[in-house]
Amino acid sequence: MTSERDSPLLTVENLRTHIHTDQRTVRAVDGVSFKIDRGETVCLVGQSGSGKSVTCESLTGLLPQPPAEFVSGSVTFEGQELLNQDDSTLRAVRGKHIAHLFQNPQQALDPVYSVGDQLVETIRIHEDVSKRAARERAIELLRQVGIPNAQRRIDDYPHEFSGGMAQRVALALALTTDPDLLIADEPTTAVDVTVQARLIELLRELTKDGMAVLLVTHDLRVVASLADRILVMYGGTILERGPIEDVFAQPSHPYTQALFRSYDQIDSRQERVSREDIPTSGCRFQGECQHAVEACTEERPPFYPVDQKQTASDNGQQEVSCIFYNEKRNPRSIRAAASEASPSMRGETDD
Amino acid sequence: MTDTEHASAKAETDPLLAVEELKTHYPITKGWLRREVGRVRAVDGVSFTVDRGEIVGLVGESGSGKSTTAESILGLEEITDGTVSFDGKTVTELSGRQLREFRRRVQLIVQDPEEAFSPRMTIGEAVAEPLKLHGMVDTERRQRIVEDLLERIGLSASDTQRYPHEFSGGEKQRIAIARALVLNPDLIVADEPTSALDSRVEADVLSLLKDIRQEFDISVLFISHDIDVVRRFCDSVVVMYLGKVVERGPVETVLESPSHPYTKVLLDSVPSLDPSDRTLARPLTDTIPDPAEPPSGCRFHTRCPALIPPEEITIESDLWRRVAALRFTLQTGELPATLADMEQRDATRIRDAFDLPEQLPDETVEQAVSEAITTLQDDGTAAASEQLAVALPTVCERETPTERTTGNAQVHCHRYDPDKPGEPL
């Protein structure tokens, strides 16, 4: 038996989240599995509509049901099952152990209370401390996330903070209970690059102290600057996973290559499969994939190690869900495209 | 050659848009008499040009005045001073037919396509509306133009009957581009047109804009905070900070070998695509000054890692940078977390917080720093900062830099002025 410390902090297995609308059912997350260790930063990347945000919001039951439905799978956090638990159980976990940070900080802040009131309230819900002590803690937290003049600014209202500063306040609020896992959905998308640089450094500090981060971003530069591991999503499924250095040096799934290639180019427009037309069986990317063959439509490919000397095992190595990597086929032409699509190989001439 | 041909040949060589010493200030008023108590100098002396067929990027942090510059050019904000000339004519002097003509020839694309369309109008109606407003009464002709444009941007003619909510964000932004094109403009002002889109869709929209520019020979003023996008898409770039231009020139020059310290900070704040390179720029402080009270001299001096030291002292640049960081951090009134507690504010702790040695090599600097530290221990952050300012004056704070040409870029920094101390970077 493995001890609590050795097992991953969060284990997601075969998660399926469907969203029911009047017309149809969207299989937003369609069989997703991954793990996050303590102190680790895992990045979810993929185009909009690929299921990144729904995955994040499924973990702690943040999505309203209906329209969402957690169809199957399991989400285990420190040995505790989270999926389809009652509200009070989830609220306790959400507040204390898993915190969320969103793109728009104003969403997380209540406009009619000062940030100090909100921080103090959150601290006192989870801990039996005096108002005074909670206020001291709140000032300390604001200082920790880099709010200048925290002592004075604690009594300001959310609208009195600029976008970057409001995001720091939202982060302070998320950190009040010293969470084990921070789920951050595009946290730096709405801020300036100079502010983003500070937020990146701040998140690095926090993971050094043992906090794990699940980060959703479409910015590959932010991914490169923070991630330990990366999960590439398309059509509600994970198509490639592995250590950041490996996936960036040798993107091996045709979709990862397409995604990376489009990153810093002005693409000539190509036919895209619209969200409604993404197949629900076989490889989800088959419709856009230039390598697609008949077998791609049959069943969803399992994960194959990119380095064929290894065996598939989900122990953190680079793996792809693509039939070209099985023993019988040869992914040569796909492999050949890897270095050209690699973001880290691209000549950076700005220094 | 006839006279008119001659005139147009001459006009070809003039820039399409020339902005000269543009100033747009907003008054800060108080009381019911709306007495003016101050001014936000959103744009405070900005000059640049956009040539025919050129794509010019306007970059800077929020609060730098990029969007106000664009709005002033379009006449959406009242200009305080300076001139905007379009095709040789001063825009503020236009009226009547000429003003309508200007409004036809210059079109705006906004950041959020959700805001750009009325939900009650089919996109056919939305794209045709400008034609109607500009007096094209022939419905069938309008319809033909709209259908043709929609096909050109990658939608189909039958889409004219559909409503905005039926389209994705990227498609809506393409429709916004179609609507901007319908009047056959010469200049498109695009304010963060791809910021709301994800990277694959962004690549689509940029490629569409680039095709259009080639096909129709349209100039674009492209406002963006995304340096990658500007690098890929623009011919030249104007870098703004707190209402002023700090550097401008061809993209290859300014973004590949920047001259101004602010441009460098901006570029080095963008994380590398190489996961093994995780260094990020650090300006002296992270506090962007209030545009109502901009710093004197060079506006970037309070954050500038390349601040010029007093001429009479000799100090290693790295050490000087830390002394300057001490001064401007104190000026913001903010101290690092380790110094928050007054009781623990001893000299060693203060020096440690700013990475300063026990004893600085230059006597003048050492004396100034140790005096400031003494003042600081009695909680005089402003007084300590003031002491450092007096003891270690810098030309960057005293004088406003003039525009200098270095290579093929224009830069506003004393380091590029041969009459001022400080070496070029």
Coordinates of C-alpha atoms in Angstrom, one line a residue, chain B residues 34-205:
Chain B
R34 CA -16.9 71.1 -12.2
R35 CA -13.8 73.2 -11.4
E36 CA -10.8 71.7 -13.1
V37 CA -8.4 70.4 -10.4
G38 CA -6.0 68.5 -12.6
R39 CA -5.5 66.8 -15.9
V40 CA -5.0 63.2 -17.0
R41 CA -2.4 63.6 -19.7
A42 CA -3.6 60.4 -21.5
V43 CA -1.7 61.4 -24.7
D44 CA 1.0 64.0 -24.2
G45 CA 3.0 64.8 -27.3
V46 CA 2.8 61.9 -29.7
S47 CA 4.2 62.0 -33.3
F48 CA 4.3 59.2 -35.9
T49 CA 3.3 58.5 -39.5
V50 CA 1.5 55.8 -41.3
D51 CA 2.5 55.4 -45.0
R52 CA 0.2 54.1 -47.7
G53 CA -0.1 50.3 -47.5
E54 CA 1.9 50.3 -44.3
I55 CA 0.9 48.4 -41.1
V56 CA 2.0 50.3 -38.0
G57 CA 1.7 48.7 -34.6
L58 CA 1.1 50.8 -31.5
V59 CA 2.2 49.0 -28.3
G60 CA 2.4 49.8 -24.6
E61 CA 0.9 48.7 -21.3
S62 CA -2.6 49.7 -20.3
G63 CA -2.6 53.4 -19.4
S64 CA 0.0 54.2 -22.0
G65 CA -2.5 56.1 -24.2
K66 CA -2.6 53.8 -27.2
S67 CA -6.4 53.6 -27.4
T68 CA -6.8 57.4 -26.7
T69 CA -4.4 58.0 -29.5
A70 CA -6.5 56.0 -31.9
E71 CA -9.7 57.6 -30.7
S72 CA -8.2 61.1 -31.1
I73 CA -7.2 60.2 -34.7
L74 CA -10.7 59.1 -35.5
G75 CA -12.1 62.3 -33.9
L76 CA -13.9 60.3 -31.2
E77 CA -12.0 62.3 -28.6
E78 CA -11.4 66.0 -28.6
I79 CA -7.7 66.8 -29.2
T80 CA -6.1 69.2 -26.7
D81 CA -3.2 70.2 -28.9
G82 CA -1.2 69.1 -32.0
T83 CA -2.4 68.0 -35.4
V84 CA -3.7 64.9 -37.1
S85 CA -3.4 65.0 -40.9
F86 CA -5.0 62.5 -43.2
D87 CA -4.0 62.5 -46.9
G88 CA -2.5 66.0 -46.4
K89 CA -5.5 67.6 -44.8
T90 CA -5.8 68.5 -41.1
V91 CA -8.6 66.3 -39.7
T92 CA -9.9 68.8 -37.1
E93 CA -10.5 71.4 -39.8
L94 CA -12.7 69.1 -41.9
S95 CA -16.4 69.6 -42.1
G96 CA -19.5 68.7 -44.1
R97 CA -18.7 66.6 -47.2
Q98 CA -15.0 66.4 -46.4
L99 CA -15.6 65.1 -42.9
R100 CA -18.0 62.5 -44.3
E101 CA -15.4 61.5 -46.8
F102 CA -12.8 61.2 -44.0
R103 CA -15.2 59.0 -42.0
R104 CA -15.7 56.8 -45.0
R105 CA -11.9 56.4 -45.6
V106 CA -11.0 55.6 -42.1
Q107 CA -12.6 52.7 -40.4
L108 CA -12.4 51.2 -36.8
I109 CA -12.4 47.6 -35.7
V110 CA -12.9 47.1 -32.0
Q111 CA -11.5 44.4 -29.7
D112 CA -14.7 42.6 -28.7
P113 CA -16.8 41.5 -31.7
E114 CA -19.7 40.8 -29.3
E115 CA -20.0 44.6 -28.8
A116 CA -19.7 45.4 -32.4
F117 CA -23.1 44.1 -33.6
S118 CA -26.7 44.7 -32.8
P119 CA -28.3 41.3 -31.9
R120 CA -31.5 42.3 -33.7
M121 CA -29.8 43.0 -37.1
T122 CA -28.9 40.2 -39.5
I123 CA -25.3 40.4 -40.4
G124 CA -26.3 41.2 -44.0
E125 CA -28.0 44.3 -42.6
A126 CA -25.1 45.1 -40.3
V127 CA -22.5 45.0 -43.1
A128 CA -24.7 47.0 -45.4
E129 CA -25.6 49.6 -42.9
P130 CA -22.5 51.8 -43.5
L131 CA -23.3 51.8 -47.3
K132 CA -26.9 53.0 -46.5
L133 CA -25.6 55.7 -44.1
H134 CA -23.3 56.9 -46.8
G135 CA -26.1 57.3 -49.3
M136 CA -26.2 54.1 -51.3
V137 CA -29.9 53.7 -51.9
D138 CA -29.9 50.8 -54.3
T139 CA -30.8 47.8 -52.2
E140 CA -29.8 45.2 -54.7
R141 CA -26.4 46.8 -55.3
R142 CA -25.8 46.9 -51.5
Q143 CA -26.8 43.2 -51.3
R144 CA -24.3 42.3 -54.1
I145 CA -21.5 44.1 -52.4
V146 CA -22.2 42.5 -49.0
E147 CA -22.4 39.0 -50.4
D148 CA -19.2 39.5 -52.3
L149 CA -17.4 40.7 -49.2
L150 CA -18.7 37.9 -47.0
E151 CA -17.4 35.3 -49.5
R152 CA -14.1 37.1 -49.5
I153 CA -13.7 36.8 -45.8
G154 CA -14.5 33.1 -45.9
L155 CA -18.2 33.0 -45.2
S156 CA -21.0 32.3 -47.7
A157 CA -23.4 34.7 -49.4
S158 CA -26.3 32.9 -47.7
D159 CA -25.0 33.9 -44.3
T160 CA -26.4 37.4 -44.8
Q161 CA -29.8 36.2 -43.3
R162 CA -28.2 34.9 -40.1
Y163 CA -27.9 36.7 -36.8
P164 CA -24.7 37.6 -34.9
H165 CA -25.3 34.9 -32.1
E166 CA -25.1 32.2 -34.8
F167 CA -21.4 32.9 -35.4
S168 CA -18.3 32.2 -33.4
G169 CA -16.1 35.0 -32.0
G170 CA -13.6 34.6 -34.9
E171 CA -16.3 34.6 -37.5
K172 CA -17.8 37.7 -35.9
Q173 CA -14.5 39.5 -36.0
R174 CA -14.2 38.6 -39.7
I175 CA -17.6 40.0 -40.3
A176 CA -16.5 43.2 -38.4
I177 CA -13.6 43.3 -40.9
A178 CA -16.1 42.9 -43.8
R179 CA -18.1 45.8 -42.4
A180 CA -15.0 48.0 -42.1
L181 CA -14.1 47.1 -45.7
V182 CA -17.5 47.8 -47.2
L183 CA -16.8 51.5 -47.7
N184 CA -13.5 50.8 -49.4
P185 CA -11.4 52.6 -46.8
D186 CA -7.8 53.7 -47.0
L187 CA -7.0 53.2 -43.3
I188 CA -8.2 50.7 -40.8
V189 CA -7.7 51.5 -37.1
A190 CA -7.8 48.1 -35.3
D191 CA -7.9 48.3 -31.5
E192 CA -6.8 44.9 -30.1
P193 CA -8.7 43.1 -32.9
T194 CA -7.5 39.6 -31.9
S195 CA -7.1 39.8 -28.2
A196 CA -10.5 38.1 -27.6
L197 CA -9.7 35.2 -29.9
D198 CA -7.7 32.0 -29.4
S199 CA -4.5 31.5 -31.2
R200 CA -5.7 29.5 -34.2
V201 CA -8.5 31.8 -34.8
E202 CA -6.2 34.8 -34.3
A203 CA -3.9 33.5 -37.0
D204 CA -6.9 33.3 -39.3
V205 CA -8.0 36.9 -38.6

